[in-house]
Amino acid sequence: MRRPKKDIQLTSYDELLGLEETPEKSMNQVVEIDLAKLYPFKNHPFHVNDDEKMAETVESIKTYGVLTPALVRPRPDGGYEMISGHRRKRGCELCGKTTLPALVRNYTDDEAVIIMVDSNIQRENLLPSEKAHAYKMKYDAMKHQGSKGEKYTADMVGDSGRTVQRYIRLAALSDALLEYVDNNKIPMIVGEKLSYLKPEEQGWLLEVITNSSIFPTKQQAEQLKECSANGKLNQSYIYAVLLKKESSKINVTIPAKKIGNYFPETYSKEQIEEVIFMLLDKWKENKEGVADAEDTV
């Protein structure tokens, strides 16, 4: 007599290998998440623009789908905070999709910051303001984890340690002044010096720039930095520095007919200027030599 048939249950590979389903394992799986449940990373320093690169992303998603899952972590208030994949999420929105494939991880705040920066810092055409805030965020996160600044700069890729330090200084600039750095109206080395000004002093400087349309040079920025360090900087002084006319720069025009008496007709303008500057250098050296001799008497 046959025994009643019983349901046959096959042992899964996971069970055979001792990898039973656990909450941790399920969190490592790629899941489709509603776009409405995805929130941008707090203080995300990288811009998401609807530009030519985004158009390429949209076309790729339409053709192949999202090839690389986003990386997210659960939010205490519900939904998920995005760590990487902000551009892919925007591409899905422009494609009319309602979900995004993502990996869910329970990262700490510092871990999330470091991964967020590392996954974006190699993008092309990043603005100085984006790098400044990103490097500063990672620097602070690594300090929280006990890493030293030397290790931090050594771990950065794409920029030298000195360049990274310069970007971190730029993060102390106001958003308005950083925008001038982004637009190449204030060179990065000038912006670094201006970053040492106190917030109120930066506000004064911004007002002077707005009113005069004059941007500080490297020398002027150093002058403002030193004055700020001495606690003597005010808005009037900033105006004086930026609007100061160099009285030592005197324009002198010599008639061509008069100067022509000293040079052959075959001499070009460049040759004449070269001789004049050479003679002026010798005159200056002789004058300084006389002054030094008088000082020793």
PDB file of C-alpha atoms in Angstrom:
ATOM      1  CA  MET A   1       0.000   0.000   0.000  1.00  0.00           C
ATOM      2  CA  ARG A   2       1.361   3.341  -1.060  1.00  0.00           C
ATOM      3  CA  ARG A   3       1.909   6.018   1.491  1.00  0.00           C
ATOM      4  CA  PRO A   4       0.167   9.335   0.883  1.00  0.00           C
ATOM      5  CA  LYS A   5       2.191  11.750  -1.144  1.00  0.00           C
ATOM      6  CA  LYS A   6       3.851  14.497   0.838  1.00  0.00           C
ATOM      7  CA  ASP A   7       4.900  17.886  -0.437  1.00  0.00           C
ATOM      8  CA  ILE A   8       8.498  17.650  -1.453  1.00  0.00           C
ATOM      9  CA  GLN A   9      10.551  20.704  -0.390  1.00  0.00           C
ATOM     10  CA  LEU A  10      13.916  21.164  -2.011  1.00  0.00           C
ATOM     11  CA  THR A  11      16.683  22.600   0.065  1.00  0.00           C
ATOM     12  CA  SER A  12      17.863  25.946  -1.339  1.00  0.00           C
ATOM     13  CA  TYR A  13      21.503  26.703  -2.088  1.00  0.00           C
ATOM     14  CA  ASP A  14      21.458  29.330   0.653  1.00  0.00           C
ATOM     15  CA  GLU A  15      20.305  26.763   3.207  1.00  0.00           C
ATOM     16  CA  LEU A  16      22.862  24.219   2.057  1.00  0.00           C
ATOM     17  CA  LEU A  17      25.608  26.811   2.499  1.00  0.00           C
ATOM     18  CA  GLY A  18      24.260  28.017   5.821  1.00  0.00           C
ATOM     19  CA  LEU A  19      23.172  31.367   4.393  1.00  0.00           C
ATOM     20  CA  GLU A  20      19.639  31.513   5.719  1.00  0.00           C
ATOM     21  CA  GLU A  21      17.616  34.602   4.841  1.00  0.00           C
ATOM     22  CA  THR A  22      18.320  37.343   7.360  1.00  0.00           C
ATOM     23  CA  PRO A  23      17.400  41.019   7.559  1.00  0.00           C
ATOM     24  CA  GLU A  24      21.016  41.884   6.778  1.00  0.00           C
ATOM     25  CA  LYS A  25      20.996  39.760   3.637  1.00  0.00           C
ATOM     26  CA  SER A  26      17.737  41.157   2.378  1.00  0.00           C
ATOM     27  CA  MET A  27      19.132  44.652   2.794  1.00  0.00           C
ATOM     28  CA  ASN A  28      21.874  43.754   0.290  1.00  0.00           C
ATOM     29  CA  GLN A  29      19.441  42.958  -2.503  1.00  0.00           C
ATOM     30  CA  VAL A  30      18.609  45.346  -5.329  1.00  0.00           C
ATOM     31  CA  VAL A  31      15.070  46.586  -4.918  1.00  0.00           C
ATOM     32  CA  GLU A  32      12.848  48.860  -6.960  1.00  0.00           C
ATOM     33  CA  ILE A  33      11.979  51.917  -4.879  1.00  0.00           C
ATOM     34  CA  ASP A  34       9.297  54.476  -5.697  1.00  0.00           C
ATOM     35  CA  LEU A  35      10.877  57.783  -6.685  1.00  0.00           C
ATOM     36  CA  ALA A  36       8.536  59.536  -4.272  1.00  0.00           C
ATOM     37  CA  LYS A  37      10.203  57.689  -1.388  1.00  0.00           C
ATOM     38  CA  LEU A  38      13.719  58.809  -2.348  1.00  0.00           C
ATOM     39  CA  TYR A  39      15.116  61.936  -0.695  1.00  0.00           C
ATOM     40  CA  PRO A  40      18.343  63.775  -1.648  1.00  0.00           C
ATOM     41  CA  PHE A  41      21.385  63.488   0.592  1.00  0.00           C
ATOM     42  CA  LYS A  42      21.433  66.171   3.282  1.00  0.00           C
ATOM     43  CA  ASN A  43      23.471  69.168   2.084  1.00  0.00           C
ATOM     44  CA  HIS A  44      24.305  67.327  -1.136  1.00  0.00           C
ATOM     45  CA  PRO A  45      27.175  69.392  -2.624  1.00  0.00           C
ATOM     46  CA  PHE A  46      26.919  68.183  -6.220  1.00  0.00           C
ATOM     47  CA  HIS A  47      24.555  69.851  -8.666  1.00  0.00           C
ATOM     48  CA  VAL A  48      22.052  67.872 -10.728  1.00  0.00           C
ATOM     49  CA  ASN A  49      21.498  69.866 -13.928  1.00  0.00           C
ATOM     50  CA  ASP A  50      19.280  69.221 -16.917  1.00  0.00           C
ATOM     51  CA  ASP A  51      22.202  69.655 -19.299  1.00  0.00           C
ATOM     52  CA  GLU A  52      23.743  67.728 -22.189  1.00  0.00           C
ATOM     53  CA  LYS A  53      25.097  65.054 -19.861  1.00  0.00           C
ATOM     54  CA  MET A  54      21.641  64.572 -18.381  1.00  0.00           C
ATOM     55  CA  ALA A  55      20.201  64.201 -21.872  1.00  0.00           C
ATOM     56  CA  GLU A  56      22.699  61.379 -22.468  1.00  0.00           C
ATOM     57  CA  THR A  57      21.686  59.763 -19.176  1.00  0.00           C
ATOM     58  CA  VAL A  58      18.013  59.943 -20.146  1.00  0.00           C
ATOM     59  CA  GLU A  59      18.703  58.382 -23.549  1.00  0.00           C
ATOM     60  CA  SER A  60      20.711  55.580 -21.918  1.00  0.00           C
ATOM     61  CA  ILE A  61      17.929  54.832 -19.429  1.00  0.00           C
ATOM     62  CA  LYS A  62      15.361  54.761 -22.226  1.00  0.00           C
ATOM     63  CA  THR A  63      17.486  52.316 -24.205  1.00  0.00           C
ATOM     64  CA  TYR A  64      19.055  50.076 -21.557  1.00  0.00           C
ATOM     65  CA  GLY A  65      17.362  50.948 -18.272  1.00  0.00           C
ATOM     66  CA  VAL A  66      19.327  51.861 -15.150  1.00  0.00           C
ATOM     67  CA  LEU A  67      22.486  49.760 -15.417  1.00  0.00           C
ATOM     68  CA  THR A  68      23.964  50.656 -12.015  1.00  0.00           C
ATOM     69  CA  PRO A  69      21.678  50.619  -8.964  1.00  0.00           C
ATOM     70  CA  ALA A  70      21.597  53.679  -6.727  1.00  0.00           C
ATOM     71  CA  LEU A  71      22.825  53.449  -3.142  1.00  0.00           C
ATOM     72  CA  VAL A  72      20.427  54.506  -0.375  1.00  0.00           C
ATOM     73  CA  ARG A  73      19.893  54.177   3.361  1.00  0.00           C
ATOM     74  CA  PRO A  74      16.664  54.119   5.394  1.00  0.00           C
ATOM     75  CA  ARG A  75      15.456  57.410   6.878  1.00  0.00           C
ATOM     76  CA  PRO A  76      14.174  57.564  10.473  1.00  0.00           C
ATOM     77  CA  ASP A  77      11.105  59.428   9.207  1.00  0.00           C
ATOM     78  CA  GLY A  78      10.389  56.945   6.438  1.00  0.00           C
ATOM     79  CA  GLY A  79      11.585  56.609   2.886  1.00  0.00           C
ATOM     80  CA  TYR A  80      15.234  56.496   1.886  1.00  0.00           C
ATOM     81  CA  GLU A  81      18.095  58.988   1.766  1.00  0.00           C
ATOM     82  CA  MET A  82      20.116  58.789  -1.437  1.00  0.00           C
ATOM     83  CA  ILE A  83      23.874  58.335  -1.108  1.00  0.00           C
ATOM     84  CA  SER A  84      24.617  57.946  -4.810  1.00  0.00           C
ATOM     85  CA  GLY A  85      22.342  58.000  -7.828  1.00  0.00           C
ATOM     86  CA  HIS A  86      20.888  61.528  -7.751  1.00  0.00           C
ATOM     87  CA  ARG A  87      21.461  61.962 -11.496  1.00  0.00           C
ATOM     88  CA  ARG A  88      19.987  58.535 -12.238  1.00  0.00           C
ATOM     89  CA  LYS A  89      16.905  59.424 -10.209  1.00  0.00           C
ATOM     90  CA  ARG A  90      16.483  62.650 -12.195  1.00  0.00           C
ATOM     91  CA  GLY A  91      16.982  60.707 -15.422  1.00  0.00           C
ATOM     92  CA  CYS A  92      14.196  58.318 -14.413  1.00  0.00           C
ATOM     93  CA  GLU A  93      11.916  61.270 -13.674  1.00  0.00           C
ATOM     94  CA  LEU A  94      12.575  62.734 -17.121  1.00  0.00           C
ATOM     95  CA  CYS A  95      11.931  59.319 -18.680  1.00  0.00           C
ATOM     96  CA  GLY A  96       8.565  59.030 -16.959  1.00  0.00           C
ATOM     97  CA  LYS A  97       9.640  56.098 -14.790  1.00  0.00           C
ATOM     98  CA  THR A  98       8.236  55.798 -11.279  1.00  0.00           C
ATOM     99  CA  THR A  99      10.879  53.575  -9.631  1.00  0.00           C
ATOM    100  CA  LEU A 100      14.649  53.331  -9.352  1.00  0.00           C
ATOM    101  CA  PRO A 101      16.676  50.165  -8.653  1.00  0.00           C
ATOM    102  CA  ALA A 102      18.729  50.620  -5.513  1.00  0.00           C
ATOM    103  CA  LEU A 103      20.867  48.902  -2.905  1.00  0.00           C
ATOM    104  CA  VAL A 104      19.820  49.622   0.665  1.00  0.00           C
ATOM    105  CA  ARG A 105      22.550  49.954   3.305  1.00  0.00           C
ATOM    106  CA  ASN A 106      22.497  50.898   6.978  1.00  0.00           C
ATOM    107  CA  TYR A 107      25.453  53.295   6.848  1.00  0.00           C
ATOM    108  CA  THR A 108      26.287  55.730   9.628  1.00  0.00           C
ATOM    109  CA  ASP A 109      26.262  59.457   8.860  1.00  0.00           C
ATOM    110  CA  ASP A 110      30.048  59.596   8.468  1.00  0.00           C
ATOM    111  CA  GLU A 111      30.196  56.455   6.326  1.00  0.00           C
ATOM    112  CA  ALA A 112      27.446  57.812   4.096  1.00  0.00           C
ATOM    113  CA  VAL A 113      29.237  61.146   3.624  1.00  0.00           C
ATOM    114  CA  ILE A 114      32.526  59.502   2.652  1.00  0.00           C
ATOM    115  CA  ILE A 115      30.868  57.157   0.141  1.00  0.00           C
ATOM    116  CA  MET A 116      28.741  59.987  -1.271  1.00  0.00           C
ATOM    117  CA  VAL A 117      31.810  62.156  -1.906  1.00  0.00           C
ATOM    118  CA  ASP A 118      33.967  59.340  -3.303  1.00  0.00           C
ATOM    119  CA  SER A 119      31.238  58.249  -5.719  1.00  0.00           C
ATOM    120  CA  ASN A 120      30.904  61.745  -7.212  1.00  0.00           C
ATOM    121  CA  ILE A 121      34.252  63.556  -6.889  1.00  0.00           C
ATOM    122  CA  GLN A 122      35.651  62.089 -10.122  1.00  0.00           C
ATOM    123  CA  ARG A 123      32.878  63.566 -12.257  1.00  0.00           C
ATOM    124  CA  GLU A 124      34.026  65.860 -15.043  1.00  0.00           C
ATOM    125  CA  ASN A 125      33.568  69.635 -14.974  1.00  0.00           C
ATOM    126  CA  LEU A 126      32.850  69.942 -11.254  1.00  0.00           C
ATOM    127  CA  LEU A 127      32.666  73.537 -10.048  1.00  0.00           C
ATOM    128  CA  PRO A 128      35.083  74.790  -7.366  1.00  0.00           C
ATOM    129  CA  SER A 129      32.118  75.264  -5.005  1.00  0.00           C
ATOM    130  CA  GLU A 130      31.089  71.619  -5.457  1.00  0.00           C
ATOM    131  CA  LYS A 131      34.586  70.336  -4.706  1.00  0.00           C
ATOM    132  CA  ALA A 132      34.984  72.757  -1.808  1.00  0.00           C
ATOM    133  CA  HIS A 133      31.870  71.612   0.045  1.00  0.00           C
ATOM    134  CA  ALA A 134      32.415  67.945  -0.851  1.00  0.00           C
ATOM    135  CA  TYR A 135      36.013  67.824   0.379  1.00  0.00           C
ATOM    136  CA  LYS A 136      35.052  69.710   3.545  1.00  0.00           C
ATOM    137  CA  MET A 137      32.234  67.234   4.260  1.00  0.00           C
ATOM    138  CA  LYS A 138      34.548  64.249   3.811  1.00  0.00           C
ATOM    139  CA  TYR A 139      37.281  65.910   5.876  1.00  0.00           C
ATOM    140  CA  ASP A 140      34.878  66.440   8.781  1.00  0.00           C
ATOM    141  CA  ALA A 141      33.521  62.880   8.486  1.00  0.00           C
ATOM    142  CA  MET A 142      37.008  61.369   8.557  1.00  0.00           C
ATOM    143  CA  LYS A 143      37.948  63.512  11.541  1.00  0.00           C
ATOM    144  CA  HIS A 144      34.890  62.152  13.357  1.00  0.00           C
ATOM    145  CA  GLN A 145      36.211  58.674  12.621  1.00  0.00           C
ATOM    146  CA  GLY A 146      39.595  59.557  14.093  1.00  0.00           C
ATOM    147  CA  SER A 147      41.550  59.944  10.852  1.00  0.00           C
ATOM    148  CA  LYS A 148      44.284  62.571  10.696  1.00  0.00           C
ATOM    149  CA  GLY A 149      44.360  65.301   8.089  1.00  0.00           C
ATOM    150  CA  GLU A 150      47.526  63.852   6.525  1.00  0.00           C
ATOM    151  CA  LYS A 151      45.823  60.519   5.925  1.00  0.00           C
ATOM    152  CA  TYR A 152      42.785  62.314   4.563  1.00  0.00           C
ATOM    153  CA  THR A 153      44.687  64.247   1.911  1.00  0.00           C
ATOM    154  CA  ALA A 154      46.718  61.163   1.009  1.00  0.00           C
ATOM    155  CA  ASP A 155      43.516  59.198   0.434  1.00  0.00           C
ATOM    156  CA  MET A 156      42.001  61.752  -1.930  1.00  0.00           C
ATOM    157  CA  VAL A 157      42.253  61.006  -5.633  1.00  0.00           C
ATOM    158  CA  GLY A 158      42.322  63.361  -8.583  1.00  0.00           C
ATOM    159  CA  ASP A 159      43.750  66.361  -6.714  1.00  0.00           C
ATOM    160  CA  SER A 160      47.003  66.859  -4.833  1.00  0.00           C
ATOM    161  CA  GLY A 161      46.969  67.202  -1.062  1.00  0.00           C
ATOM    162  CA  ARG A 162      47.707  70.939  -1.304  1.00  0.00           C
ATOM    163  CA  THR A 163      44.864  71.412  -3.795  1.00  0.00           C
ATOM    164  CA  VAL A 164      42.474  69.536  -1.519  1.00  0.00           C
ATOM    165  CA  GLN A 165      43.475  71.780   1.399  1.00  0.00           C
ATOM    166  CA  ARG A 166      42.846  74.823  -0.790  1.00  0.00           C
ATOM    167  CA  TYR A 167      39.374  73.549  -1.694  1.00  0.00           C
ATOM    168  CA  ILE A 168      38.603  72.938   1.985  1.00  0.00           C
ATOM    169  CA  ARG A 169      39.535  76.566   2.725  1.00  0.00           C
ATOM    170  CA  LEU A 170      37.208  77.719  -0.065  1.00  0.00           C
ATOM    171  CA  ALA A 171      34.301  76.110   1.785  1.00  0.00           C
ATOM    172  CA  ALA A 172      34.612  78.963   4.319  1.00  0.00           C
ATOM    173  CA  LEU A 173      33.665  81.496   1.628  1.00  0.00           C
ATOM    174  CA  SER A 174      30.099  82.756   1.442  1.00  0.00           C
ATOM    175  CA  ASP A 175      27.955  81.280  -1.315  1.00  0.00           C
ATOM    176  CA  ALA A 176      27.931  84.620  -3.148  1.00  0.00           C
ATOM    177  CA  LEU A 177      31.739  84.897  -3.211  1.00  0.00           C
ATOM    178  CA  LEU A 178      32.047  81.217  -4.136  1.00  0.00           C
ATOM    179  CA  GLU A 179      29.816  81.913  -7.116  1.00  0.00           C
ATOM    180  CA  TYR A 180      32.390  84.442  -8.339  1.00  0.00           C
ATOM    181  CA  VAL A 181      35.037  81.697  -8.027  1.00  0.00           C
ATOM    182  CA  ASP A 182      32.808  79.361 -10.045  1.00  0.00           C
ATOM    183  CA  ASN A 183      32.485  82.055 -12.719  1.00  0.00           C
ATOM    184  CA  ASN A 184      36.276  82.639 -12.822  1.00  0.00           C
ATOM    185  CA  LYS A 185      35.892  86.248 -11.712  1.00  0.00           C
ATOM    186  CA  ILE A 186      37.814  85.477  -8.523  1.00  0.00           C
ATOM    187  CA  PRO A 187      40.800  83.120  -9.005  1.00  0.00           C
ATOM    188  CA  MET A 188      40.929  80.142  -6.673  1.00  0.00           C
ATOM    189  CA  ILE A 189      44.162  81.334  -5.001  1.00  0.00           C
ATOM    190  CA  VAL A 190      42.507  84.707  -4.286  1.00  0.00           C
ATOM    191  CA  GLY A 191      39.385  83.001  -2.972  1.00  0.00           C
ATOM    192  CA  GLU A 192      41.527  80.949  -0.604  1.00  0.00           C
ATOM    193  CA  LYS A 193      42.960  84.117   0.968  1.00  0.00           C
ATOM    194  CA  LEU A 194      39.529  85.758   1.168  1.00  0.00           C
ATOM    195  CA  SER A 195      38.173  82.683   2.976  1.00  0.00           C
ATOM    196  CA  TYR A 196      40.060  83.819   6.089  1.00  0.00           C
ATOM    197  CA  LEU A 197      37.820  86.894   6.357  1.00  0.00           C
ATOM    198  CA  LYS A 198      35.069  86.706   8.963  1.00  0.00           C
ATOM    199  CA  PRO A 199      31.485  86.279   7.653  1.00  0.00           C
ATOM    200  CA  GLU A 200      30.676  89.944   8.328  1.00  0.00           C
ATOM    201  CA  GLU A 201      33.846  91.040   6.540  1.00  0.00           C
ATOM    202  CA  GLN A 202      32.972  88.879   3.560  1.00  0.00           C
ATOM    203  CA  GLY A 203      29.612  90.627   3.474  1.00  0.00           C
ATOM    204  CA  TRP A 204      31.368  94.007   3.347  1.00  0.00           C
ATOM    205  CA  LEU A 205      33.625  92.784   0.541  1.00  0.00           C
ATOM    206  CA  LEU A 206      30.665  91.494  -1.444  1.00  0.00           C
ATOM    207  CA  GLU A 207      28.961  94.886  -1.172  1.00  0.00           C
ATOM    208  CA  VAL A 208      32.115  96.662  -2.355  1.00  0.00           C
ATOM    209  CA  ILE A 209      32.422  94.296  -5.336  1.00  0.00           C
ATOM    210  CA  THR A 210      28.745  94.768  -6.188  1.00  0.00           C
ATOM    211  CA  ASN A 211      29.009  98.555  -6.062  1.00  0.00           C
ATOM    212  CA  SER A 212      32.345  98.928  -7.834  1.00  0.00           C
ATOM    213  CA  SER A 213      32.514  95.873 -10.123  1.00  0.00           C
ATOM    214  CA  ILE A 214      36.142  95.559  -9.002  1.00  0.00           C
ATOM    215  CA  PHE A 215      37.492  92.202  -7.879  1.00  0.00           C
ATOM    216  CA  PRO A 216      40.465  91.900  -5.525  1.00  0.00           C
ATOM    217  CA  THR A 217      43.848  90.831  -6.829  1.00  0.00           C
ATOM    218  CA  LYS A 218      46.064  88.313  -5.070  1.00  0.00           C
ATOM    219  CA  GLN A 219      48.019  91.123  -3.398  1.00  0.00           C
ATOM    220  CA  GLN A 220      44.858  92.928  -2.313  1.00  0.00           C
ATOM    221  CA  ALA A 221      43.369  89.705  -0.940  1.00  0.00           C
ATOM    222  CA  GLU A 222      46.529  89.138   1.100  1.00  0.00           C
ATOM    223  CA  GLN A 223      46.291  92.701   2.375  1.00  0.00           C
ATOM    224  CA  LEU A 224      42.673  92.200   3.449  1.00  0.00           C
ATOM    225  CA  LYS A 225      43.555  88.873   5.090  1.00  0.00           C
ATOM    226  CA  GLU A 226      46.355  90.451   7.160  1.00  0.00           C
ATOM    227  CA  CYS A 227      44.172  93.376   8.201  1.00  0.00           C
ATOM    228  CA  SER A 228      41.414  90.972   9.266  1.00  0.00           C
ATOM    229  CA  ALA A 229      43.884  88.944  11.321  1.00  0.00           C
ATOM    230  CA  ASN A 230      44.874  92.147  13.113  1.00  0.00           C
ATOM    231  CA  GLY A 231      41.222  92.923  13.864  1.00  0.00           C
ATOM    232  CA  LYS A 232      41.325  96.227  11.984  1.00  0.00           C
ATOM    233  CA  LEU A 233      39.350  95.427   8.838  1.00  0.00           C
ATOM    234  CA  ASN A 234      36.261  97.506   8.064  1.00  0.00           C
ATOM    235  CA  GLN A 235      34.255  98.340   4.964  1.00  0.00           C
ATOM    236  CA  SER A 236      35.981 101.680   4.421  1.00  0.00           C
ATOM    237  CA  TYR A 237      39.358  99.963   4.374  1.00  0.00           C
ATOM    238  CA  ILE A 238      38.085  97.429   1.824  1.00  0.00           C
ATOM    239  CA  TYR A 239      36.937 100.287  -0.424  1.00  0.00           C
ATOM    240  CA  ALA A 240      40.310 101.971  -0.024  1.00  0.00           C
ATOM    241  CA  VAL A 241      42.220  98.826  -0.962  1.00  0.00           C
ATOM    242  CA  LEU A 242      40.133  97.945  -4.014  1.00  0.00           C
ATOM    243  CA  LEU A 243      39.751 101.502  -5.328  1.00  0.00           C
ATOM    244  CA  LYS A 244      43.291 102.682  -4.569  1.00  0.00           C
ATOM    245  CA  LYS A 245      45.115 104.170  -7.529  1.00  0.00           C
ATOM    246  CA  GLU A 246      48.775 103.336  -7.719  1.00  0.00           C
ATOM    247  CA  SER A 247      50.360 106.785  -7.752  1.00  0.00           C
ATOM    248  CA  SER A 248      53.687 105.206  -8.644  1.00  0.00           C
ATOM    249  CA  LYS A 249      52.317 104.108 -12.002  1.00  0.00           C
ATOM    250  CA  ILE A 250      52.838 107.174 -14.197  1.00  0.00           C
ATOM    251  CA  ASN A 251      52.074 107.073 -17.900  1.00  0.00           C
ATOM    252  CA  VAL A 252      54.823 108.705 -19.933  1.00  0.00           C
ATOM    253  CA  THR A 253      54.564 109.261 -23.678  1.00  0.00           C
ATOM    254  CA  ILE A 254      57.711 110.019 -25.664  1.00  0.00           C
ATOM    255  CA  PRO A 255      57.242 111.403 -29.194  1.00  0.00           C
ATOM    256  CA  ALA A 256      58.427 108.942 -31.829  1.00  0.00           C
ATOM    257  CA  LYS A 257      60.362 111.669 -33.647  1.00  0.00           C
ATOM    258  CA  LYS A 258      62.333 112.557 -30.538  1.00  0.00           C
ATOM    259  CA  ILE A 259      63.174 109.005 -29.539  1.00  0.00           C
ATOM    260  CA  GLY A 260      63.980 108.130 -33.125  1.00  0.00           C
ATOM    261  CA  ASN A 261      67.097 110.279 -32.963  1.00  0.00           C
ATOM    262  CA  TYR A 262      68.725 107.664 -30.713  1.00  0.00           C
ATOM    263  CA  PHE A 263      68.056 104.542 -32.783  1.00  0.00           C
ATOM    264  CA  PRO A 264      68.780 103.345 -36.318  1.00  0.00           C
ATOM    265  CA  GLU A 265      65.853 103.478 -38.720  1.00  0.00           C
ATOM    266  CA  THR A 266      66.009  99.693 -39.060  1.00  0.00           C
ATOM    267  CA  TYR A 267      65.116  99.153 -35.354  1.00  0.00           C
ATOM    268  CA  SER A 268      61.642  97.816 -34.725  1.00  0.00           C
ATOM    269  CA  LYS A 269      59.397  99.011 -31.894  1.00  0.00           C
ATOM    270  CA  GLU A 270      60.187  95.863 -29.896  1.00  0.00           C
ATOM    271  CA  GLN A 271      63.948  96.405 -30.286  1.00  0.00           C
ATOM    272  CA  ILE A 272      63.658 100.018 -29.160  1.00  0.00           C
ATOM    273  CA  GLU A 273      61.621  99.024 -26.080  1.00  0.00           C
ATOM    274  CA  GLU A 274      64.150  96.331 -25.215  1.00  0.00           C
ATOM    275  CA  VAL A 275      67.025  98.813 -25.239  1.00  0.00           C
ATOM    276  CA  ILE A 276      65.086 101.374 -23.186  1.00  0.00           C
ATOM    277  CA  PHE A 277      64.181  98.830 -20.491  1.00  0.00           C
ATOM    278  CA  MET A 278      67.774  97.551 -20.388  1.00  0.00           C
ATOM    279  CA  LEU A 279      69.074 101.091 -19.843  1.00  0.00           C
ATOM    280  CA  LEU A 280      66.437 101.771 -17.180  1.00  0.00           C
ATOM    281  CA  ASP A 281      67.423  98.586 -15.318  1.00  0.00           C
ATOM    282  CA  LYS A 282      71.070  99.691 -15.316  1.00  0.00           C
ATOM    283  CA  TRP A 283      70.069 103.170 -14.106  1.00  0.00           C
ATOM    284  CA  LYS A 284      68.006 101.642 -11.300  1.00  0.00           C
ATOM    285  CA  GLU A 285      70.886  99.369 -10.244  1.00  0.00           C
ATOM    286  CA  ASN A 286      73.312 102.300 -10.172  1.00  0.00           C
ATOM    287  CA  LYS A 287      70.871 104.386  -8.151  1.00  0.00           C
ATOM    288  CA  GLU A 288      70.322 101.608  -5.598  1.00  0.00           C
ATOM    289  CA  GLY A 289      74.095 101.100  -5.363  1.00  0.00           C
ATOM    290  CA  VAL A 290      74.636 104.769  -4.553  1.00  0.00           C
ATOM    291  CA  ALA A 291      71.899 104.642  -1.881  1.00  0.00           C
ATOM    292  CA  ASP A 292      73.476 101.576  -0.243  1.00  0.00           C
ATOM    293  CA  ALA A 293      76.885 103.288  -0.195  1.00  0.00           C
ATOM    294  CA  GLU A 294      75.417 106.373   1.493  1.00  0.00           C
ATOM    295  CA  ASP A 295      73.767 104.188   4.155  1.00  0.00           C
ATOM    296  CA  THR A 296      77.125 102.651   5.115  1.00  0.00           C
ATOM    297  CA  VAL A 297      78.829 106.020   5.602  1.00  0.00           C
TER     298      VAL A 297
END
